[in-house]
mmCIF file of C-alpha atoms in Angstrom:
data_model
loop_
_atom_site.group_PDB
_atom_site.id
_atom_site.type_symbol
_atom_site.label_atom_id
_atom_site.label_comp_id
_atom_site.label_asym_id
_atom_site.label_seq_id
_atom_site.Cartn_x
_atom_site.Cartn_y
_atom_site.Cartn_z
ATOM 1 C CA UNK A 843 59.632 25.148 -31.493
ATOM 2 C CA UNK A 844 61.979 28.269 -31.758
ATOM 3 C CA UNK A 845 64.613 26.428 -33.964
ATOM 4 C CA UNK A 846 61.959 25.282 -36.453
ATOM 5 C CA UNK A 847 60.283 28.478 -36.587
ATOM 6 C CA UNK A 848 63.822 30.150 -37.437
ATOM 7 C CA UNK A 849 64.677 27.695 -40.064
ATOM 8 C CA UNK A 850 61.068 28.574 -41.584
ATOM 9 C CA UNK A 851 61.751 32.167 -41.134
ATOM 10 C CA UNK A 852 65.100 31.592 -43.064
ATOM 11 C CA UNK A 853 63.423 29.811 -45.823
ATOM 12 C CA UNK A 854 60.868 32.527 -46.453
ATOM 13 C CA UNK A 855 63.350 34.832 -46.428
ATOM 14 C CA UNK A 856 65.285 32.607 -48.499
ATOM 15 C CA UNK A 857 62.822 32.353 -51.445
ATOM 16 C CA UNK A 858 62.785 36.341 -51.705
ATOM 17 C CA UNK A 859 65.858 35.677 -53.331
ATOM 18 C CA UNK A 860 66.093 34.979 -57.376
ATOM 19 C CA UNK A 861 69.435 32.733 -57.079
ATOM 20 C CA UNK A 862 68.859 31.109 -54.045
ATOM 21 C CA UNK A 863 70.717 27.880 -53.528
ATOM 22 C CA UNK A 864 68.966 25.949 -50.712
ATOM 23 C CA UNK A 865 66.709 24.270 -53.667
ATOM 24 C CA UNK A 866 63.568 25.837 -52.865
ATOM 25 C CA UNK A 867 61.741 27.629 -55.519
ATOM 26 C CA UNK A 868 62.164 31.061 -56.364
ATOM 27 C CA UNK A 869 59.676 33.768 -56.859
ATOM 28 C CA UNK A 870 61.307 34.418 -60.562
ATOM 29 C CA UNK A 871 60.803 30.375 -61.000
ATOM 30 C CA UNK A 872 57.139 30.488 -59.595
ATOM 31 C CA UNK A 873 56.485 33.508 -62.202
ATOM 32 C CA UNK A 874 57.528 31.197 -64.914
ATOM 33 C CA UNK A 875 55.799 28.333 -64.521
ATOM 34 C CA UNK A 876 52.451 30.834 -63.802
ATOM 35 C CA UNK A 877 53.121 32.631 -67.049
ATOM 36 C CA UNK A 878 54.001 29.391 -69.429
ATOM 37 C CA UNK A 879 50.654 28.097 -67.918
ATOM 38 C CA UNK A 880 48.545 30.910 -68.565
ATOM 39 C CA UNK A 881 50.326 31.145 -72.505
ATOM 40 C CA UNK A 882 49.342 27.114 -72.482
ATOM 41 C CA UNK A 883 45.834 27.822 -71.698
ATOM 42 C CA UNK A 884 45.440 30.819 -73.797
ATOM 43 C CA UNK A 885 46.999 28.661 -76.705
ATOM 44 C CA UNK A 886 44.610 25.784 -76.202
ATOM 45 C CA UNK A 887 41.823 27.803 -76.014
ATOM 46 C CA UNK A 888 42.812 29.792 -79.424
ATOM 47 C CA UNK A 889 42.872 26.409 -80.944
ATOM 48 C CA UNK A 890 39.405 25.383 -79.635
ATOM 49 C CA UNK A 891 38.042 28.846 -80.758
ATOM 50 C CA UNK A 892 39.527 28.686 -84.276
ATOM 51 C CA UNK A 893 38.392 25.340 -84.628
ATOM 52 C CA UNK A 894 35.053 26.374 -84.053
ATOM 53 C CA UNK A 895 34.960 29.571 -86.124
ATOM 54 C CA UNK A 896 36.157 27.502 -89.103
ATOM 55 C CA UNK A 897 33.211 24.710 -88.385
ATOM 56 C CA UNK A 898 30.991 27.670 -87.986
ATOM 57 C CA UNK A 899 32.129 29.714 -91.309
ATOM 58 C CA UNK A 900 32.358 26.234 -93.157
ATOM 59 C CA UNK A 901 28.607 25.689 -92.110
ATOM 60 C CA UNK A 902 27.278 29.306 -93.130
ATOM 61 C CA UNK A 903 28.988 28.422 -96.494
ATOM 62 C CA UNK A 904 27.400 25.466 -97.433
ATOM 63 C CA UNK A 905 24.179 26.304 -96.132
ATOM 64 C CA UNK A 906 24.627 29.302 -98.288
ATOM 65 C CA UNK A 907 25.488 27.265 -101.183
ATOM 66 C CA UNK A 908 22.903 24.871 -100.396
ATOM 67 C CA UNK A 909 20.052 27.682 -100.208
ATOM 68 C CA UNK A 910 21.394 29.286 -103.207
ATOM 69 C CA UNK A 911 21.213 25.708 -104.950
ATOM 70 C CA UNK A 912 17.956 24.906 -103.536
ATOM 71 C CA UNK A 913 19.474 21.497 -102.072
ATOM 72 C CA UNK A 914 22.055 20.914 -99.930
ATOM 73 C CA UNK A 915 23.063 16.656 -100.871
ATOM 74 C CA UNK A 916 25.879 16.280 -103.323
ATOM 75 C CA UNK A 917 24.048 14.217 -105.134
ATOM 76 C CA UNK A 918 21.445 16.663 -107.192
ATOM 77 C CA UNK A 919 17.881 15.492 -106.160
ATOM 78 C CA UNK A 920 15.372 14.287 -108.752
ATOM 79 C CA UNK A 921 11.704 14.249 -108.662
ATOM 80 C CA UNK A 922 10.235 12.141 -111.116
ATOM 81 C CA UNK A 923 6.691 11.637 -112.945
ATOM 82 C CA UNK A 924 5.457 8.818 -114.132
ATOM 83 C CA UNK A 925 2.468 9.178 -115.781
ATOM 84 C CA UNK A 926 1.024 5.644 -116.623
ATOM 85 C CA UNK A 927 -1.504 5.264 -118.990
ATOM 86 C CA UNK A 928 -2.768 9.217 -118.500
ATOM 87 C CA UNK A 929 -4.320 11.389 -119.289
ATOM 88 C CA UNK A 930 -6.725 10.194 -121.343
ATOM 89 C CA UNK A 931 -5.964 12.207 -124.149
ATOM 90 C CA UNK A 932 -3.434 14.339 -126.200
ATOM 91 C CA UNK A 933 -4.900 18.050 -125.306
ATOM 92 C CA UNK A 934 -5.114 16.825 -121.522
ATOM 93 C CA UNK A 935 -1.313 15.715 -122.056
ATOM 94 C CA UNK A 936 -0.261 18.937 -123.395
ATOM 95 C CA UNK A 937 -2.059 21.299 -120.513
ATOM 96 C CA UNK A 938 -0.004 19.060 -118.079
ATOM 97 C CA UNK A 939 3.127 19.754 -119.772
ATOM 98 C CA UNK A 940 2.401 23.279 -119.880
ATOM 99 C CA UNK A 941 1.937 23.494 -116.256
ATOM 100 C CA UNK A 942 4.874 21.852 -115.358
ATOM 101 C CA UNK A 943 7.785 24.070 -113.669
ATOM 102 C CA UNK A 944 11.311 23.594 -113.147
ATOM 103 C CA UNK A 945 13.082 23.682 -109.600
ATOM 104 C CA UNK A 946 16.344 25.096 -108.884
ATOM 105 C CA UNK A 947 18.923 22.530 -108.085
ATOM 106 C CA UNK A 948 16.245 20.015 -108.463
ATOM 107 C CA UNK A 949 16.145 17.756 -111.578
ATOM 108 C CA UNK A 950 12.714 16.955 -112.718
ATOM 109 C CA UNK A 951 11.775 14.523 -114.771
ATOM 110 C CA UNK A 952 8.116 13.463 -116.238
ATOM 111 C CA UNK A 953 7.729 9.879 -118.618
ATOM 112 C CA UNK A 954 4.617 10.678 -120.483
ATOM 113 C CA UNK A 955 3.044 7.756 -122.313
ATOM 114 C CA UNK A 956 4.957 7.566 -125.986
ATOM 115 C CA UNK A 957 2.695 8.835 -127.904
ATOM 116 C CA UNK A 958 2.410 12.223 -126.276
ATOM 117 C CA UNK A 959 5.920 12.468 -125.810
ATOM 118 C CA UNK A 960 6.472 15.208 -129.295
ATOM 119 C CA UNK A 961 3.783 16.928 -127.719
ATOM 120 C CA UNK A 962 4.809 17.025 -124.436
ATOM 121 C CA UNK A 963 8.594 17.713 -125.894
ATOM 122 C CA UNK A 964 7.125 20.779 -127.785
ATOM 123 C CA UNK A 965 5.404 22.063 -124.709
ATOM 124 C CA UNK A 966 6.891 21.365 -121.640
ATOM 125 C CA UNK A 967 9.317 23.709 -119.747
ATOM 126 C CA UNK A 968 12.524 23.436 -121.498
ATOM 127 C CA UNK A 969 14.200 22.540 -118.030
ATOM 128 C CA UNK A 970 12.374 19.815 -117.344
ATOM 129 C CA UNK A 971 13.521 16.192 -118.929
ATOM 130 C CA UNK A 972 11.552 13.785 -120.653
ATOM 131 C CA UNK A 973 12.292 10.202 -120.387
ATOM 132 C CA UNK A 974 10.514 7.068 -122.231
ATOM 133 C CA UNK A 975 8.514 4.413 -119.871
ATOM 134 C CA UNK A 976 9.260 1.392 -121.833
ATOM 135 C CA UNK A 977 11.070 0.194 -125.148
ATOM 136 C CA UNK A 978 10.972 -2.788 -126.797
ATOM 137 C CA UNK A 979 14.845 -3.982 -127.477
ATOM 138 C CA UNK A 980 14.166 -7.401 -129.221
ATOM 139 C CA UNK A 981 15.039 -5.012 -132.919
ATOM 140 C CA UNK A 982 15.826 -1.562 -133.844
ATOM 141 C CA UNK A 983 12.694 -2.555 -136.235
ATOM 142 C CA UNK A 984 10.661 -4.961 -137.687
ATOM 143 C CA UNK A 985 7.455 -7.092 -137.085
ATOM 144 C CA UNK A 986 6.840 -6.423 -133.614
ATOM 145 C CA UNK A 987 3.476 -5.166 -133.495
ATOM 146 C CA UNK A 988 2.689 -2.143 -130.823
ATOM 147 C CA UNK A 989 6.594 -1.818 -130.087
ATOM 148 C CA UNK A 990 8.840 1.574 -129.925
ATOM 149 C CA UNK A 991 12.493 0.670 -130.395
ATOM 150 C CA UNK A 992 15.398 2.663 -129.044
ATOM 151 C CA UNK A 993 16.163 4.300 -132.929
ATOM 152 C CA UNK A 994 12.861 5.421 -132.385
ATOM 153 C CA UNK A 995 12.996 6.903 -129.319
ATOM 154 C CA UNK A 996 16.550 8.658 -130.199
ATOM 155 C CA UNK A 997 14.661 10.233 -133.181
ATOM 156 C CA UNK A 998 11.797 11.806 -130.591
ATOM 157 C CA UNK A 999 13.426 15.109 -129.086
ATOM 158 C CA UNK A 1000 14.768 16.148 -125.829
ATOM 159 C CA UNK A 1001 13.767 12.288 -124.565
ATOM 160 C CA UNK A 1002 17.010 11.623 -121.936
ATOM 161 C CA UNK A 1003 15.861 8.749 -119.807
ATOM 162 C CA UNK A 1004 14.419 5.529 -119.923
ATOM 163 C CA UNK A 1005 11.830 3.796 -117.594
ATOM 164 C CA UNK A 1006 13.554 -0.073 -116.670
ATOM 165 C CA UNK A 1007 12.136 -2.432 -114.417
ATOM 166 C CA UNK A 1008 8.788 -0.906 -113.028
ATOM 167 C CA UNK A 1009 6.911 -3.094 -111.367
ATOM 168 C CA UNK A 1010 3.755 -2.896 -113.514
ATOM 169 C CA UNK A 1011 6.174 -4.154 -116.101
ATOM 170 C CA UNK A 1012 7.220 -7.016 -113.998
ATOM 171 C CA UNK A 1013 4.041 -8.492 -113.094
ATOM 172 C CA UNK A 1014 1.549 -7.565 -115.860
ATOM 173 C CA UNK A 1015 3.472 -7.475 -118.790
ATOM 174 C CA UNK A 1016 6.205 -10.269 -117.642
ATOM 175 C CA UNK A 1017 9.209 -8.371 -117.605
ATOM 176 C CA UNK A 1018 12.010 -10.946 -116.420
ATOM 177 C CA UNK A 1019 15.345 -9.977 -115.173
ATOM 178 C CA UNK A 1020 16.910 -10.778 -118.532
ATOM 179 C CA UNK A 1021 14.605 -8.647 -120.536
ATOM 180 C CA UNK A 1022 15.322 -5.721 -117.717
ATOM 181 C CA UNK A 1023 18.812 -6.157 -118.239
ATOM 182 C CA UNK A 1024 18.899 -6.071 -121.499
ATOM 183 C CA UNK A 1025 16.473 -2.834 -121.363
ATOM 184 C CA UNK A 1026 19.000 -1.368 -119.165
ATOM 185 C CA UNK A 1027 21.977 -2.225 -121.529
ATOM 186 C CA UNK A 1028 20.345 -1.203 -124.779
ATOM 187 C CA UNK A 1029 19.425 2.552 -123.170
ATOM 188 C CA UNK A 1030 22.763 3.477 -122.192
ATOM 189 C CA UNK A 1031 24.249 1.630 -125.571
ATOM 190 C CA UNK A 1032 21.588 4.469 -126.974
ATOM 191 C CA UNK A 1033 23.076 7.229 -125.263
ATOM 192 C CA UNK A 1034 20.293 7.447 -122.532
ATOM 193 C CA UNK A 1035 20.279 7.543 -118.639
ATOM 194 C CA UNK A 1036 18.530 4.099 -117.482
ATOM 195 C CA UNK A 1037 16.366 4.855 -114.639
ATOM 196 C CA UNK A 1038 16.280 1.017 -113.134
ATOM 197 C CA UNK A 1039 13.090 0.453 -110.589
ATOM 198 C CA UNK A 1040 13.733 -2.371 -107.964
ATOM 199 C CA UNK A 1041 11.723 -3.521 -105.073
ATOM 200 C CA UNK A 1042 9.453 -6.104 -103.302
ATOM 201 C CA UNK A 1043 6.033 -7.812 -102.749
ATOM 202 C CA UNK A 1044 3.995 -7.317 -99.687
ATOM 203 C CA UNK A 1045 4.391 -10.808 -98.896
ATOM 204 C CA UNK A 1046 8.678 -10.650 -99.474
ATOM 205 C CA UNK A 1047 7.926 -7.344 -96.896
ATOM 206 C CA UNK A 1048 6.318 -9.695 -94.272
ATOM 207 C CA UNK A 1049 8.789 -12.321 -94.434
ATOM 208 C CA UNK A 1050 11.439 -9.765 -94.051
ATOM 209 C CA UNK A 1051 13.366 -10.684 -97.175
ATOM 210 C CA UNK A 1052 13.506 -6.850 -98.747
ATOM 211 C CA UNK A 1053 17.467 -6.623 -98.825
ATOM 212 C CA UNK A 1054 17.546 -9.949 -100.775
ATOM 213 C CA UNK A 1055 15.278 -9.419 -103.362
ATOM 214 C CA UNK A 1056 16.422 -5.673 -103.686
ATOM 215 C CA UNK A 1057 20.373 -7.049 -103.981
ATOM 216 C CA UNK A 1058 19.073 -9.570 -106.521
ATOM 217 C CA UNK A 1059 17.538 -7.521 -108.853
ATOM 218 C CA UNK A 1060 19.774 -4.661 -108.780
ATOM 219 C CA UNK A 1061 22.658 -7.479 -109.598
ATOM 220 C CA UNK A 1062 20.953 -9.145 -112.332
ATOM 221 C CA UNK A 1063 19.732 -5.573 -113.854
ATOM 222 C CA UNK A 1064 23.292 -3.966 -113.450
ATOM 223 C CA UNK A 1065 25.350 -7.164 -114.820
ATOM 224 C CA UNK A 1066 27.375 -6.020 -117.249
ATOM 225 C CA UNK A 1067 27.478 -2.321 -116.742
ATOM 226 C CA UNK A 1068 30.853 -0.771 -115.768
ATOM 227 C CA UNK A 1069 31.755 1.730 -112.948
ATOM 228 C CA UNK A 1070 31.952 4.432 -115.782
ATOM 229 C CA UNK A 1071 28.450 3.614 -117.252
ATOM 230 C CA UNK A 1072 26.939 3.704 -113.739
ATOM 231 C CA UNK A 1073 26.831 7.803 -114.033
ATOM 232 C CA UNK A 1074 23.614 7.326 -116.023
ATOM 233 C CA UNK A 1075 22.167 4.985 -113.818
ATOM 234 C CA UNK A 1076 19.625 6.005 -111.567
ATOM 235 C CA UNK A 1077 18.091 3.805 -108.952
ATOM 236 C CA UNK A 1078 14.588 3.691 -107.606
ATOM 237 C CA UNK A 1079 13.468 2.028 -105.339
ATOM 238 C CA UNK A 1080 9.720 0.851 -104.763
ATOM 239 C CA UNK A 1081 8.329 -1.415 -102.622
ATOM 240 C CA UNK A 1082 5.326 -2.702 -104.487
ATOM 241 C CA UNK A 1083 3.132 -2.687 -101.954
ATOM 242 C CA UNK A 1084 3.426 0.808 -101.286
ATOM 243 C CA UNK A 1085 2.348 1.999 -105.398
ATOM 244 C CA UNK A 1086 -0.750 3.223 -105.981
ATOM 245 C CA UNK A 1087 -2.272 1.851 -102.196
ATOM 246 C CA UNK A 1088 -2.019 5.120 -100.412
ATOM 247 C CA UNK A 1089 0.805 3.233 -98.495
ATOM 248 C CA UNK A 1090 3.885 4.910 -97.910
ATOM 249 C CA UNK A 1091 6.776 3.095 -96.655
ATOM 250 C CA UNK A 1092 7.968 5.231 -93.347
ATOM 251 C CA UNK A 1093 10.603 7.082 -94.406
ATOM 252 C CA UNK A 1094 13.323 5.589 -91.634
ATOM 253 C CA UNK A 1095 12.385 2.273 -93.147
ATOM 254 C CA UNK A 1096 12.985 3.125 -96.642
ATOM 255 C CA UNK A 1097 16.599 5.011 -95.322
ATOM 256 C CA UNK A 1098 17.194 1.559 -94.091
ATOM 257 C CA UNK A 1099 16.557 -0.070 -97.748
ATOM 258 C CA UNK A 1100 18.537 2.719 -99.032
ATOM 259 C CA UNK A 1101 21.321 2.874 -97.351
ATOM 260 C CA UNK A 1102 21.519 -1.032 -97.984
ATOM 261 C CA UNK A 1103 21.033 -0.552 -102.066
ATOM 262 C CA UNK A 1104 24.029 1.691 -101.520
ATOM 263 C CA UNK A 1105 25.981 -1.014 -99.672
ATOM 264 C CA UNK A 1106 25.462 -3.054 -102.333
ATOM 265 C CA UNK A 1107 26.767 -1.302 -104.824
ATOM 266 C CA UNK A 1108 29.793 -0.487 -103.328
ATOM 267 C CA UNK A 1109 30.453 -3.638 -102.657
ATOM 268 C CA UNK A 1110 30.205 -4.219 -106.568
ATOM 269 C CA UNK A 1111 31.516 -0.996 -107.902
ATOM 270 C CA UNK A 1112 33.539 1.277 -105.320
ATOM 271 C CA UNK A 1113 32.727 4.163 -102.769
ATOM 272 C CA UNK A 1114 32.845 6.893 -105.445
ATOM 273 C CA UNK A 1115 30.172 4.581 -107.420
ATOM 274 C CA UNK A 1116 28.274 4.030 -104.548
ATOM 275 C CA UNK A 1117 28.267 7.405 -102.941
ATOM 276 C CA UNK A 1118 27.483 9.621 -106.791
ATOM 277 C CA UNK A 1119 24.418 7.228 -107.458
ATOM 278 C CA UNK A 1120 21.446 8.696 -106.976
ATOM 279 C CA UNK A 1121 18.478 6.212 -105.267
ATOM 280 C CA UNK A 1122 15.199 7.600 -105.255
ATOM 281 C CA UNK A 1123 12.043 6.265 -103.366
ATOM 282 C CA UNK A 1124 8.890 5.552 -104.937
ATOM 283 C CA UNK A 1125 5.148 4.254 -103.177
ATOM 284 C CA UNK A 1126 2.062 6.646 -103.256
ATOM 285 C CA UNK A 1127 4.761 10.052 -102.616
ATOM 286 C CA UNK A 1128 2.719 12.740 -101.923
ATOM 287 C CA UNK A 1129 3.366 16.656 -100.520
ATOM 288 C CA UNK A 1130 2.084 15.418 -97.208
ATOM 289 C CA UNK A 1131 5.759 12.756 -96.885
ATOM 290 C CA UNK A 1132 8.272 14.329 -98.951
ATOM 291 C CA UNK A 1133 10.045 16.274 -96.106
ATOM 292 C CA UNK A 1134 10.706 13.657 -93.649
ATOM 293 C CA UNK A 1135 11.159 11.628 -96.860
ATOM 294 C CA UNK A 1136 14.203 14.150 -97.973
ATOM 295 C CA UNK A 1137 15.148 14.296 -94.715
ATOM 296 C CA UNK A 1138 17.075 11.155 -94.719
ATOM 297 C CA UNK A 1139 20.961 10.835 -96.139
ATOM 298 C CA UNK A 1140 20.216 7.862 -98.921
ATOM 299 C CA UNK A 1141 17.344 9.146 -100.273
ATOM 300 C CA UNK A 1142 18.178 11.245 -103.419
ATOM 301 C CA UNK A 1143 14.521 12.105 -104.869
ATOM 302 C CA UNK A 1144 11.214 10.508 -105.624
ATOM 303 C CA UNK A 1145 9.611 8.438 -108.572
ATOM 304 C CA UNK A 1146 5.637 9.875 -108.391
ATOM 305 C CA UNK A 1147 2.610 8.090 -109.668
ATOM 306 C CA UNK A 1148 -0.650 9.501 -109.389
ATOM 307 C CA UNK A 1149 0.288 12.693 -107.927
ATOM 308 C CA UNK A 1150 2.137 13.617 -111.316
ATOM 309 C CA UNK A 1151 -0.560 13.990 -112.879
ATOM 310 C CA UNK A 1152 -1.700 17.260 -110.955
ATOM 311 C CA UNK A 1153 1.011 19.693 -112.048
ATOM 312 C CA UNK A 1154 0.343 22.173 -108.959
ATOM 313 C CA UNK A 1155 0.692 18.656 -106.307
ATOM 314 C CA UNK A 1156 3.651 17.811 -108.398
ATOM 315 C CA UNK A 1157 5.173 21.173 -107.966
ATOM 316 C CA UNK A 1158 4.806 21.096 -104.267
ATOM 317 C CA UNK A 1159 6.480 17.720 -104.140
ATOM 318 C CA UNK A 1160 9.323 19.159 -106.270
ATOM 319 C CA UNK A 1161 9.581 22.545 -104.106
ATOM 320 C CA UNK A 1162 10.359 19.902 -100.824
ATOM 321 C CA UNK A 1163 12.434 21.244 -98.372
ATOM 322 C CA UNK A 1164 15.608 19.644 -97.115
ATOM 323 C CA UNK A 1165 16.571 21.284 -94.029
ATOM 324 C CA UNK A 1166 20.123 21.323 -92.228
ATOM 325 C CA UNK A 1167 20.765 17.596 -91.786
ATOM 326 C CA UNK A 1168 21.261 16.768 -95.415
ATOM 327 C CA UNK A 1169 23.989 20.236 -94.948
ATOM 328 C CA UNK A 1170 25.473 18.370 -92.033
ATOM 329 C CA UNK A 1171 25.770 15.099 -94.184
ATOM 330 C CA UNK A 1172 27.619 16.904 -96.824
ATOM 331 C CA UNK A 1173 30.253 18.771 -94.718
ATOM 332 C CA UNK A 1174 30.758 15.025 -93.581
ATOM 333 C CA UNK A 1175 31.484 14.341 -96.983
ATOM 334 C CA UNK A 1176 33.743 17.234 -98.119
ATOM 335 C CA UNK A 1177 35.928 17.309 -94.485
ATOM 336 C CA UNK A 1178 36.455 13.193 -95.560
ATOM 337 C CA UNK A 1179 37.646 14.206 -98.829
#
């Protein structure tokens, strides 16, 4: 008992020393190893702070930028208005076009029939595009009774885009995939933007095929068209039956079908393809789904039927909000870059 308790004594007093040589640790060496732990920690938690402040300032900057904007996707957002066979007449046409506004950082779009489109052109807010909702490609002229060609369409002003594909098209006037493709190529041969409108039956819905038939027609519309021309391609999609039923697809099922269009074309172009196309969705839009609609990653904008043709609904459905989670999705984008 007494010789261990001296040899403990001797120890203790042992350690008080800074050179001691009986291997135990001095009080110098303890001091060390407390103070590079402490500088350890302090660094690590600089690190962790920093990291955060420069999340947190890179966050206020695009949400900034995105307010400021009015969007927050890099892929500008277009609402578009297809107005069918309306209004009825040419004075309707032109109050419509009169009432139409322009968004910030929105691109809006209206496809009046063709023969309002001078009026509408004359009219309408000169930020808003005009675009053409069919053209007959078979001749730049000739004996083709009730057609428009391209020529005229170029000759029309401030007409950018061109209506391929609809489904109306498709079923009632018997559209095939070769006349859609050749639609497509003979609008950007033109010089105009080829908006290209894909999308299935109720019945291909049911059986579950949607993918398929949405892969197939986007290949056989798109054959032919180079990476380069694909900048003035814009995709909608819209399930048929969704148009003009008061059906809307929910909007995590049509993320789904977009985020698969955009698959696809990645697959045939490349990422930078894929990821700078816009997709928009199309099926009885109105102000009451165009949030949560927005409020997914892959959808860009909106094609609108009937509710186009109420320029103070239309507005609303322009003025949608997108919210934080399309900011998020961006800073993704950028940080990846």
């Amino acid at each position: 008992m007494g010789g261990s308790s001296s040899k403990s004594l001797a120890k203790s007093s042992c350690c008080r020393i800074a050179h001691c040589q009986c291997g135990c640790e001095s009080a110098s060496q303890r001091s060390n190893k407390l103070q590079h732990r402490h500088q350890s920690w302090n660094a690590k938690a600089a690190y962790t702070l920093l990291g955060r402040v420069v999340t947190m300032a890179a966050l206020i900057a695009a949400l900034m930028l995105s307010t400021a904007a009015g969007y927050s996707s890099p892929r500008a957002p277009v609402v578009a208005g297809n107005w069918k066979m309306n209004p009825s007449t040419s004075a309707e046409a032109v109050a419509l076009a009169e009432a139409l506004e322009a968004v910030d950082g929105r691109e809006v779009v209206v496809f009046p029939p063709t023969c309002y489109l001078d009026a509408v052109a004359t009219k309408a807010n000169k930020n808003v595009a005009l675009g053409a909702q069919d053209v007959c490609v078979l001749a730049e002229s000739g004996a083709y009774t009730g057609a428009v060609s391209l020529p005229m369409l170029k000759s029309m002003p401030r007409v950018d885009y061109v209506l391929c594909g609809h489904s109306e098209r498709r079923s009632l006037f018997s559209d095939d995939d070769d006349a859609i493709r050749a639609k497509v190529r003979g609008a950007l041969d033109a010089g105009f933007a080829a908006m290209l409108c894909i999308g299935e039956t109720q019945q291909e819905y049911e059986l579950g095929v949607t993918d398929d038939v949405c892969a197939l027609q986007l290949a056989k519309a798109l054959e032919g068209v180079t990476a380069a021309e694909m900048a003035n391609i814009v995709v909608a999609y819209e399930p048929v039956w969704a148009i003009g039923t008061g059906l809307v697809c929910p909007a995590d099922v049509a993320q789904r079908v977009h985020s698969s269009i955009r698959q696809r074309l990645r697959a045939t172009y490349d990422s930078s393809v894929a990821d700078s196309c816009r997709i928009l969705y199309g099926g009885s839009v109105n102000p009451s789904v165009i949030d949560g609609l927005m409020r997914q990653s892959d959808i860009d904008g909106v094609l609108v039927g009937g509710a186009s043709l109420d320029a103070a609904t239309f507005g609303q459905i322009a003025s949608f909000h997108t919210g934080w989670w399309r900011t998020r999705s961006f800073l993704k984008k950028v940080f990846r870059r």
